[in-house]
């Protein structure tokens, strides 16, 4: 690594902040001028360029439908389907992922065309061959619940809006001899693969219906739909991709149905729905209702039932209803002050509502996938491998098991990312919905089915799920802090009371949640939680080199067989804390399982090494013999040396998407314990060392030490963005670190660090999010940052004070109460807290509690441009200790590590 003086160094050491953003794009995104209260500040184009991977289209808060434009290209920047810096569009699909780092969905592509152009795109596969158009951003508009663009090649205006389960299109066609709407079920991007498509023309009802089945990141996704039009269909021609001729062919005139063959002849089906524009232009409205259960009939089930959401509603009616929904959600926080930050703020808040999406139909039914893949339902692959057969079922969102639907079933749980900020924000703003999210989680855990060998299999709590599938992406048991949140804060109980559950039913559901967490966390019962046996037995996850030297780029990114072993141990110990606290909340502290998991929550200490050749007092990987991996290490499993010495700036050396710096403070549930352990190490070198000195020093180094990007032995991941020193604001593992100065009585340094992290990552431009937003996680950080506090330990109910952004920010916390934060003299220069008052009384603490916020009241700050090093600096002002339990593996540590 190399040290260099940076503007943040000046900020931390001298109280000066002046760092420019990390993007180079100076284009200003479209400004919305709708005459509404707060949704007019939403700019959905923020994050659609650079690495944000957000989409600009129309949706509702947590809606099943995400109706948004597609450029028609593949690649990491196209994961959401849309990349701002591409001037081509190939249509509008109904499902999208917001801010993800892997690609899927983009179901049911719709594109209006006419005879004015034959512009086509064909990137990556002849089966794509997409009708497309150029467009200009000056002819594009987006706000919450609405999207509009002019398609230059055709002279067609396209508009989109949505209800929760229905996407609504309006296409204004000019006069032309032939105008069509293409419904393309074969469109696929990135990891997605169309395994089966089906289309049927229902002439009697002037509509089409069908399904698209796909296989990709989600192994088995089924999307059924009904599409209704407000103008008479003149004709429909059907086409399919002929694999032998490697091109699309039309079916004979008069065909009314195509497809329904898994990986068959009509795998990539299209319908060209023609409307009469020969004499004059025409505006066509089309409604597309989705369901993962079935097509349904007569408004009684499936997509047909979901269509009733918009019965007798025009495009403008649906748009107005969507806007009103966004007003209700976004209006829960009202801010005044910096106008440019207002747009960034409300867009960030908007982005936090794009995950945790509705999965159940209006009747509460949903599809759950147990095993297998959609492309190979019989388990036979084209390359001769036999895999699990596809097993899935249609279930009902029935939490109290009385046979009736009761809650709304949600999915799209990117928990390694979102548990840190999105769910804590939901806990404040939408606790009822968060309770339904948790009820959805238990439905995953309690699934049962018979596998191909006749064994009873059971599910697990979500790790990374969507569309009823567990993908196994990322790591951790991060359903647990979300479950602990709703248990400890009472929101689950309040929701269940509102649903009419009895006292006995409520207690049983809480006990089932705790049982599900414990089941996942014990090796004897766990269903697929990675490395849980080794972690449970030893307190850490061992690392080893690849069995043989890597021969491909994927394996070569890390010298280790599993590149994340240290992260497992650190993150599992935090999950154990949440499990212990949940046991305490439901069964009481006397339950022996409480002590079991309280002790396990100290296992983070098993990764901390007092020894080492050059770098002492760091989290490091350990091998199968229990030794720390440091200079001169030889792997006991392969008898090979790694070939280079460990440094904390080395990526892919046992830390998930990060290095040793970024995980150096990843003990969110026990920061005081980490301070104490680092002090204990420090005193082995200097008996006079004071508590917290090394912790504070390492924080200073973290913010002012930059990795050497030219080092030939280090591989920088694409996620390493939004850098201030070693800090990465563009990825999740260390977004809590700016708030840790509070734990050593130096919150003024944290205020500088928070402002610097803001400046490198967030702007009101398409490139205005410096990393994958991951379903609103980076955006939720910004929302908390603007309010002036952040939950380091996500579910603890403790919020560490940072630095507020606005003159006033008022939160609707329910029950008719408001919690208001004011910041006198605040500006982009005046970032330092000079003094504070809570409900009229002097306030010197560097934290708030959940109860204080929910009680309503007023927190008043006075801000200045230089640090007040006395505010919140005394021991009694620090956030409280949250660590529990005893570390049981101290005696197993190798010599020299303590």
CSV table of C-alpha atoms in Angstrom, one decimal, residues 342-590:
chain,number,residue,atom,x,y,z
A,342,UNK,CA,-33.5,17.4,-2.1
A,343,UNK,CA,-33.7,15.7,-5.5
A,344,UNK,CA,-30.9,13.3,-4.5
A,345,UNK,CA,-32.6,12.6,-1.2
A,346,UNK,CA,-36.1,11.9,-2.5
A,347,UNK,CA,-34.6,9.8,-5.3
A,348,UNK,CA,-32.6,7.8,-2.8
A,349,UNK,CA,-35.7,7.3,-0.7
A,350,UNK,CA,-37.6,6.2,-3.8
A,351,UNK,CA,-34.9,3.7,-4.6
A,352,UNK,CA,-35.3,2.1,-1.2
A,353,UNK,CA,-38.8,1.0,-2.2
A,354,UNK,CA,-37.7,-0.9,-5.3
A,355,UNK,CA,-36.7,-4.2,-3.5
A,356,UNK,CA,-38.8,-6.4,-1.3
A,357,UNK,CA,-41.3,-6.7,-4.1
A,358,UNK,CA,-44.8,-8.2,-4.0
A,359,UNK,CA,-44.8,-11.9,-4.9
A,360,UNK,CA,-48.3,-13.0,-4.1
A,361,UNK,CA,-51.4,-12.5,-6.2
A,362,UNK,CA,-54.5,-10.6,-5.0
A,363,UNK,CA,-55.8,-13.9,-3.5
A,364,UNK,CA,-52.6,-14.5,-1.6
A,365,UNK,CA,-51.3,-17.3,-3.8
A,366,UNK,CA,-47.7,-17.5,-5.0
A,367,UNK,CA,-45.3,-20.0,-6.5
A,368,UNK,CA,-42.5,-21.5,-4.4
A,369,UNK,CA,-39.6,-23.3,-6.1
A,370,UNK,CA,-38.0,-26.2,-4.2
A,371,UNK,CA,-35.4,-27.7,-6.5
A,372,UNK,CA,-34.4,-28.1,-10.1
A,373,UNK,CA,-34.3,-25.8,-13.1
A,374,UNK,CA,-36.9,-24.6,-15.5
A,375,UNK,CA,-34.9,-25.4,-18.6
A,376,UNK,CA,-34.5,-29.1,-17.6
A,377,UNK,CA,-37.7,-30.0,-15.6
A,378,UNK,CA,-37.1,-33.8,-16.0
A,379,UNK,CA,-33.5,-33.4,-14.8
A,380,UNK,CA,-31.9,-34.3,-18.1
A,381,UNK,CA,-29.5,-31.8,-19.5
A,382,UNK,CA,-28.3,-31.7,-23.2
A,383,UNK,CA,-24.7,-32.4,-22.1
A,384,UNK,CA,-25.8,-35.6,-20.4
A,385,UNK,CA,-25.7,-34.6,-16.7
A,386,UNK,CA,-28.5,-35.7,-14.5
A,387,UNK,CA,-29.7,-32.9,-12.1
A,388,UNK,CA,-32.6,-32.6,-9.7
A,389,UNK,CA,-36.0,-32.6,-11.3
A,390,UNK,CA,-38.0,-29.5,-11.1
A,391,UNK,CA,-40.2,-29.4,-8.0
A,392,UNK,CA,-42.3,-26.4,-7.1
A,393,UNK,CA,-45.7,-25.7,-5.7
A,394,UNK,CA,-48.4,-23.0,-5.4
A,395,UNK,CA,-48.8,-21.9,-1.8
A,396,UNK,CA,-51.0,-19.4,0.0
A,397,UNK,CA,-49.6,-16.6,2.3
A,398,UNK,CA,-51.2,-18.0,5.4
A,399,UNK,CA,-49.1,-17.2,8.5
A,400,UNK,CA,-51.5,-18.6,11.2
A,401,UNK,CA,-52.2,-21.8,9.2
A,402,UNK,CA,-56.0,-21.4,9.1
A,403,UNK,CA,-56.2,-22.1,5.4
A,404,UNK,CA,-56.9,-18.5,4.5
A,405,UNK,CA,-54.5,-15.8,3.0
A,406,UNK,CA,-53.7,-13.2,5.5
A,407,UNK,CA,-50.4,-11.3,4.7
A,408,UNK,CA,-48.9,-10.0,1.5
A,409,UNK,CA,-46.0,-12.3,0.4
A,410,UNK,CA,-42.9,-10.4,-0.6
A,411,UNK,CA,-39.6,-11.5,-2.2
A,412,UNK,CA,-36.5,-10.1,-3.8
A,413,UNK,CA,-34.4,-10.2,-0.7
A,414,UNK,CA,-30.8,-9.1,-1.3
A,415,UNK,CA,-30.0,-9.5,2.3
A,416,UNK,CA,-26.2,-9.3,2.4
A,417,UNK,CA,-26.7,-5.8,1.1
A,418,UNK,CA,-30.0,-4.6,2.4
A,419,UNK,CA,-30.0,-5.7,6.1
A,420,UNK,CA,-27.5,-2.9,6.8
A,421,UNK,CA,-29.8,0.0,5.8
A,422,UNK,CA,-32.9,-0.8,3.8
A,423,UNK,CA,-34.7,-2.9,6.4
A,424,UNK,CA,-33.7,-0.5,9.3
A,425,UNK,CA,-35.3,2.3,7.3
A,426,UNK,CA,-38.4,0.2,6.6
A,427,UNK,CA,-38.5,-0.4,10.4
A,428,UNK,CA,-39.0,3.3,10.9
A,429,UNK,CA,-41.2,4.2,7.9
A,430,UNK,CA,-43.2,1.0,7.0
A,431,UNK,CA,-43.1,-1.4,10.0
A,432,UNK,CA,-46.2,-3.2,8.9
A,433,UNK,CA,-44.7,-4.1,5.5
A,434,UNK,CA,-41.5,-5.2,7.2
A,435,UNK,CA,-43.5,-7.5,9.4
A,436,UNK,CA,-45.0,-9.0,6.2
A,437,UNK,CA,-41.5,-9.4,4.8
A,438,UNK,CA,-40.6,-11.4,7.9
A,439,UNK,CA,-43.7,-13.6,7.5
A,440,UNK,CA,-42.6,-14.1,3.9
A,441,UNK,CA,-39.2,-15.3,5.2
A,442,UNK,CA,-40.7,-17.9,7.4
A,443,UNK,CA,-42.7,-19.3,4.5
A,444,UNK,CA,-39.3,-20.1,2.8
A,445,UNK,CA,-38.0,-21.8,5.9
A,446,UNK,CA,-41.0,-24.0,6.5
A,447,UNK,CA,-41.3,-25.4,3.0
A,448,UNK,CA,-41.2,-29.2,2.8
A,449,UNK,CA,-41.0,-31.5,-0.3
A,450,UNK,CA,-39.8,-35.0,-1.3
A,451,UNK,CA,-36.6,-35.0,-3.4
A,452,UNK,CA,-35.8,-37.5,-6.2
A,453,UNK,CA,-34.5,-40.0,-3.8
A,454,UNK,CA,-37.6,-40.0,-1.6
A,455,UNK,CA,-36.1,-37.9,1.2
A,456,UNK,CA,-38.1,-35.3,3.0
A,457,UNK,CA,-36.4,-31.9,2.3
A,458,UNK,CA,-36.9,-28.7,4.1
A,459,UNK,CA,-36.4,-25.1,3.3
A,460,UNK,CA,-34.3,-22.4,5.0
A,461,UNK,CA,-34.6,-18.7,5.7
A,462,UNK,CA,-33.7,-16.5,2.7
A,463,UNK,CA,-30.2,-15.7,1.8
A,464,UNK,CA,-30.7,-14.1,-1.6
A,465,UNK,CA,-34.1,-14.9,-3.0
A,466,UNK,CA,-36.4,-13.7,-5.8
A,467,UNK,CA,-39.4,-15.1,-7.6
A,468,UNK,CA,-39.7,-17.9,-5.1
A,469,UNK,CA,-36.1,-19.1,-5.7
A,470,UNK,CA,-33.2,-19.3,-3.3
A,471,UNK,CA,-30.2,-18.4,-5.4
A,472,UNK,CA,-27.5,-18.9,-2.8
A,473,UNK,CA,-25.8,-15.6,-3.8
A,474,UNK,CA,-23.5,-13.9,-1.4
A,475,UNK,CA,-23.3,-15.2,2.2
A,476,UNK,CA,-24.5,-15.0,5.8
A,477,UNK,CA,-27.8,-15.7,7.6
A,478,UNK,CA,-29.0,-12.1,7.3
A,479,UNK,CA,-32.6,-12.8,7.6
A,480,UNK,CA,-31.8,-13.0,11.3
A,481,UNK,CA,-31.3,-9.2,12.0
A,482,UNK,CA,-34.5,-8.5,10.1
A,483,UNK,CA,-36.4,-11.0,12.1
A,484,UNK,CA,-34.8,-9.7,15.3
A,485,UNK,CA,-35.9,-6.1,14.3
A,486,UNK,CA,-39.6,-6.9,14.1
A,487,UNK,CA,-39.5,-9.1,17.2
A,488,UNK,CA,-37.7,-6.7,19.5
A,489,UNK,CA,-39.4,-3.5,18.3
A,490,UNK,CA,-42.9,-5.0,18.5
A,491,UNK,CA,-43.9,-4.3,14.9
A,492,UNK,CA,-44.6,-8.0,14.2
A,493,UNK,CA,-47.0,-8.2,17.1
A,494,UNK,CA,-48.8,-5.0,16.0
A,495,UNK,CA,-49.1,-6.3,12.5
A,496,UNK,CA,-50.4,-9.7,13.7
A,497,UNK,CA,-53.0,-8.0,15.9
A,498,UNK,CA,-54.2,-6.0,12.9
A,499,UNK,CA,-54.5,-9.2,11.0
A,500,UNK,CA,-56.7,-10.6,13.7
A,501,UNK,CA,-54.4,-13.3,15.1
A,502,UNK,CA,-55.1,-14.6,18.6
A,503,UNK,CA,-52.5,-14.4,21.4
A,504,UNK,CA,-51.7,-18.0,21.0
A,505,UNK,CA,-51.2,-17.7,17.2
A,506,UNK,CA,-49.0,-14.7,17.6
A,507,UNK,CA,-46.8,-16.5,20.2
A,508,UNK,CA,-46.6,-19.6,18.0
A,509,UNK,CA,-45.5,-17.6,14.9
A,510,UNK,CA,-42.7,-15.9,17.0
A,511,UNK,CA,-41.6,-19.2,18.2
A,512,UNK,CA,-41.5,-20.6,14.7
A,513,UNK,CA,-39.3,-17.7,13.6
A,514,UNK,CA,-36.8,-18.4,16.4
A,515,UNK,CA,-36.9,-22.1,15.5
A,516,UNK,CA,-36.2,-21.3,11.9
A,517,UNK,CA,-33.2,-19.2,12.8
A,518,UNK,CA,-31.7,-21.9,15.1
A,519,UNK,CA,-32.4,-24.6,12.5
A,520,UNK,CA,-30.3,-22.7,10.0
A,521,UNK,CA,-27.5,-21.9,12.5
A,522,UNK,CA,-26.9,-25.5,13.7
A,523,UNK,CA,-25.0,-27.9,11.5
A,524,UNK,CA,-27.2,-30.8,12.5
A,525,UNK,CA,-30.3,-29.2,11.0
A,526,UNK,CA,-29.1,-26.6,8.6
A,527,UNK,CA,-30.2,-26.8,5.0
A,528,UNK,CA,-27.4,-25.4,2.9
A,529,UNK,CA,-25.9,-22.6,5.0
A,530,UNK,CA,-22.3,-22.5,3.9
A,531,UNK,CA,-19.5,-23.7,6.3
A,532,UNK,CA,-21.9,-23.8,9.2
A,533,UNK,CA,-20.4,-27.0,10.6
A,534,UNK,CA,-16.8,-25.7,10.7
A,535,UNK,CA,-18.0,-22.4,12.1
A,536,UNK,CA,-20.1,-24.0,14.8
A,537,UNK,CA,-17.3,-26.4,15.9
A,538,UNK,CA,-14.3,-24.2,15.7
A,539,UNK,CA,-15.6,-20.6,15.8
A,540,UNK,CA,-14.1,-19.8,12.4
A,541,UNK,CA,-14.2,-21.0,8.8
A,542,UNK,CA,-10.9,-22.5,7.6
A,543,UNK,CA,-9.2,-21.4,4.3
A,544,UNK,CA,-7.1,-23.4,1.9
A,545,UNK,CA,-5.5,-22.9,-1.5
A,546,UNK,CA,-7.1,-24.4,-4.6
A,547,UNK,CA,-6.7,-28.1,-4.8
A,548,UNK,CA,-4.6,-27.5,-8.0
A,549,UNK,CA,-3.3,-24.2,-9.2
A,550,UNK,CA,-6.0,-22.3,-11.0
A,551,UNK,CA,-6.2,-22.4,-14.8
A,552,UNK,CA,-9.0,-19.9,-15.5
A,553,UNK,CA,-9.8,-16.3,-14.7
A,554,UNK,CA,-12.6,-17.1,-12.3
A,555,UNK,CA,-10.5,-19.2,-10.0
A,556,UNK,CA,-7.4,-17.0,-10.4
A,557,UNK,CA,-9.1,-14.0,-8.8
A,558,UNK,CA,-8.2,-15.5,-5.4
A,559,UNK,CA,-5.5,-17.9,-4.3
A,560,UNK,CA,-8.0,-19.6,-2.1
A,561,UNK,CA,-10.6,-22.2,-2.8
A,562,UNK,CA,-13.1,-20.0,-1.0
A,563,UNK,CA,-12.2,-16.4,-1.1
A,564,UNK,CA,-14.5,-15.3,1.8
A,565,UNK,CA,-13.7,-17.5,4.8
A,566,UNK,CA,-12.9,-14.7,7.2
A,567,UNK,CA,-16.1,-12.8,6.3
A,568,UNK,CA,-18.2,-15.9,7.1
A,569,UNK,CA,-16.9,-15.9,10.6
A,570,UNK,CA,-17.4,-12.2,11.2
A,571,UNK,CA,-20.8,-12.1,9.7
A,572,UNK,CA,-22.1,-15.3,11.3
A,573,UNK,CA,-21.1,-14.0,14.7
A,574,UNK,CA,-23.3,-10.9,14.1
A,575,UNK,CA,-26.2,-13.2,13.0
A,576,UNK,CA,-25.6,-15.2,16.2
A,577,UNK,CA,-26.1,-12.0,18.2
A,578,UNK,CA,-29.4,-11.4,16.5
A,579,UNK,CA,-30.5,-15.0,17.1
A,580,UNK,CA,-29.6,-14.8,20.8
A,581,UNK,CA,-31.5,-11.5,21.2
A,582,UNK,CA,-34.5,-13.0,19.4
A,583,UNK,CA,-34.4,-16.0,21.8
A,584,UNK,CA,-34.3,-13.6,24.7
A,585,UNK,CA,-37.3,-11.6,23.3
A,586,UNK,CA,-39.5,-14.6,22.7
A,587,UNK,CA,-38.4,-17.2,25.3
A,588,UNK,CA,-36.5,-15.2,27.9
A,589,UNK,CA,-32.8,-15.0,28.8
A,590,UNK,CA,-33.0,-18.1,30.9
